[in-house]
């Protein structure tokens, strides 16, 4: 679909059912209790403004040379579109004040060169997720809480054009024959779209924002995600090249923690990252980033994570970082960890550390190899040293609730010992979760390995009577 066709469809009035009363016109929901941040300030078009916008847009499309606009730099193109829009408003004698005229010109710029109504949300740093449920409802997540915004699209066709613009920019497509797609924005934000007939209530778009400012361990401590003692041990674990599995549910902060931990990898190591959608922000100079590829329209050309893991072993890696283990690549990753590629890190979706190991066992079974369960468990116990469990609390805050060491096998069971935990006490009147990070009193077996590498963690850190927070 060419640029002109994508733009012209944005303001069509047909398609889509009338919005339910109040949908998309209400203010944003209150911010989460205890937060000092200001409420989300976004402005939606009123009906008179929307009508004028459609008239101005139609007139502008008759005047503009899209082939020329497409060759200009973004800033120049926006300037030309803004000047044309203002000239049209003067010709039509639009009865709106200066600030409203400027707002309409900005909306037209966003429609032609950006992502339409989503542009003001993409420029707001406090937003973690943007969730579009059909053309009439746009939600955002801020500080762990969902809020309904007053923004809306014109119709399902308008929303489909924006989705098409996103996915076509990365060489993918979405239609009835291929109604689901994963993509990413220019800033690295992860995008998922699903459209009818699979999405019953209209096209659905989910954007997981890419964090511009890279978090540090100090930030996690300040946010209450972990304690200083836990942070010191995590830094030692990475520097000592232990293999780490980060476990947690959706939105619990697995990738964020993985990004933080990679900051303590030595600058002289060759690191290979493997992801479905590139999100990691490694700062080391010697990094090779690999990304999977879906099949093309003919069902060919797919490159899976397992293919990339196998290939990475031939690339002389010092460390392999797997964004998320979700299939039969788990077998090759365990093999790599057991054959000299120590210091590897990966994430997995699971509710507890024990569940994480069970999921790995199931993924190995997906290879189709008829391996005895005990052999698979022995491989897991030998490959992985530490499991970090993250959780997203009901108040929206993410916490590292457990650090467990894998000690080995006892019969057919993998033995684990918990080193640190989050001891929950309850919930206060504002809805915030109360609790303390505490040591369990168990000194990990890898403590000796850390000492041999010159990383000294005093035994007092593991005192269960010591409150970290």
mmCIF file of C-alpha atoms in Angstrom, residues 237 241-247 325 330 333-339 341-348 353 356-361 363-364 376-388 404-409 414-416 446 449:
data_model
loop_
_atom_site.group_PDB
_atom_site.id
_atom_site.type_symbol
_atom_site.label_atom_id
_atom_site.label_comp_id
_atom_site.label_asym_id
_atom_site.label_seq_id
_atom_site.Cartn_x
_atom_site.Cartn_y
_atom_site.Cartn_z
ATOM 1 C CA UNK A 237 27.164 -13.562 40.422
ATOM 2 C CA UNK A 241 30.341 -15.930 35.392
ATOM 3 C CA UNK A 242 27.595 -18.026 36.961
ATOM 4 C CA UNK A 243 24.745 -19.131 34.689
ATOM 5 C CA UNK A 244 21.558 -17.286 35.624
ATOM 6 C CA UNK A 245 17.900 -17.998 34.825
ATOM 7 C CA UNK A 246 15.525 -15.073 35.386
ATOM 8 C CA UNK A 247 11.946 -16.206 35.996
ATOM 9 C CA UNK A 325 13.561 -19.332 26.424
ATOM 10 C CA UNK A 330 16.276 -24.703 25.726
ATOM 11 C CA UNK A 333 21.148 -23.506 25.554
ATOM 12 C CA UNK A 334 21.671 -26.077 28.324
ATOM 13 C CA UNK A 335 24.222 -27.837 26.153
ATOM 14 C CA UNK A 336 26.093 -24.559 25.695
ATOM 15 C CA UNK A 337 26.088 -23.829 29.427
ATOM 16 C CA UNK A 338 27.483 -27.298 30.079
ATOM 17 C CA UNK A 339 30.264 -27.046 27.509
ATOM 18 C CA UNK A 341 29.960 -21.122 27.816
ATOM 19 C CA UNK A 342 29.588 -20.051 31.429
ATOM 20 C CA UNK A 343 28.210 -16.683 32.459
ATOM 21 C CA UNK A 344 25.162 -17.083 30.215
ATOM 22 C CA UNK A 345 21.870 -15.416 31.110
ATOM 23 C CA UNK A 346 18.308 -16.057 29.949
ATOM 24 C CA UNK A 347 14.695 -15.451 30.996
ATOM 25 C CA UNK A 348 11.645 -17.683 31.190
ATOM 26 C CA UNK A 353 11.725 -21.006 40.597
ATOM 27 C CA UNK A 356 10.838 -22.414 35.897
ATOM 28 C CA UNK A 357 12.858 -25.621 36.033
ATOM 29 C CA UNK A 358 9.750 -27.637 35.170
ATOM 30 C CA UNK A 359 9.160 -25.434 32.140
ATOM 31 C CA UNK A 360 12.740 -25.946 30.983
ATOM 32 C CA UNK A 361 12.208 -29.699 31.268
ATOM 33 C CA UNK A 363 10.857 -27.339 26.540
ATOM 34 C CA UNK A 364 13.633 -29.904 26.216
ATOM 35 C CA UNK A 376 17.210 -33.868 31.521
ATOM 36 C CA UNK A 377 17.038 -32.763 35.159
ATOM 37 C CA UNK A 378 20.708 -33.580 35.662
ATOM 38 C CA UNK A 379 21.506 -31.434 32.637
ATOM 39 C CA UNK A 380 19.473 -28.528 34.079
ATOM 40 C CA UNK A 381 21.041 -28.893 37.540
ATOM 41 C CA UNK A 382 24.524 -28.902 36.029
ATOM 42 C CA UNK A 383 23.937 -25.981 33.646
ATOM 43 C CA UNK A 384 22.118 -23.414 35.790
ATOM 44 C CA UNK A 385 23.601 -22.005 38.985
ATOM 45 C CA UNK A 386 21.078 -19.373 40.104
ATOM 46 C CA UNK A 387 17.369 -18.727 39.578
ATOM 47 C CA UNK A 388 16.012 -15.207 40.146
ATOM 48 C CA UNK A 404 17.680 -19.476 44.758
ATOM 49 C CA UNK A 405 20.769 -21.561 44.136
ATOM 50 C CA UNK A 406 20.601 -24.914 42.353
ATOM 51 C CA UNK A 407 22.727 -27.270 44.424
ATOM 52 C CA UNK A 408 22.483 -30.468 42.382
ATOM 53 C CA UNK A 409 20.452 -33.666 42.267
ATOM 54 C CA UNK A 414 16.731 -31.050 41.570
ATOM 55 C CA UNK A 415 17.648 -29.579 44.961
ATOM 56 C CA UNK A 416 17.438 -25.815 45.467
ATOM 57 C CA UNK A 446 28.971 -20.475 45.008
ATOM 58 C CA UNK A 449 33.665 -19.562 43.801
#
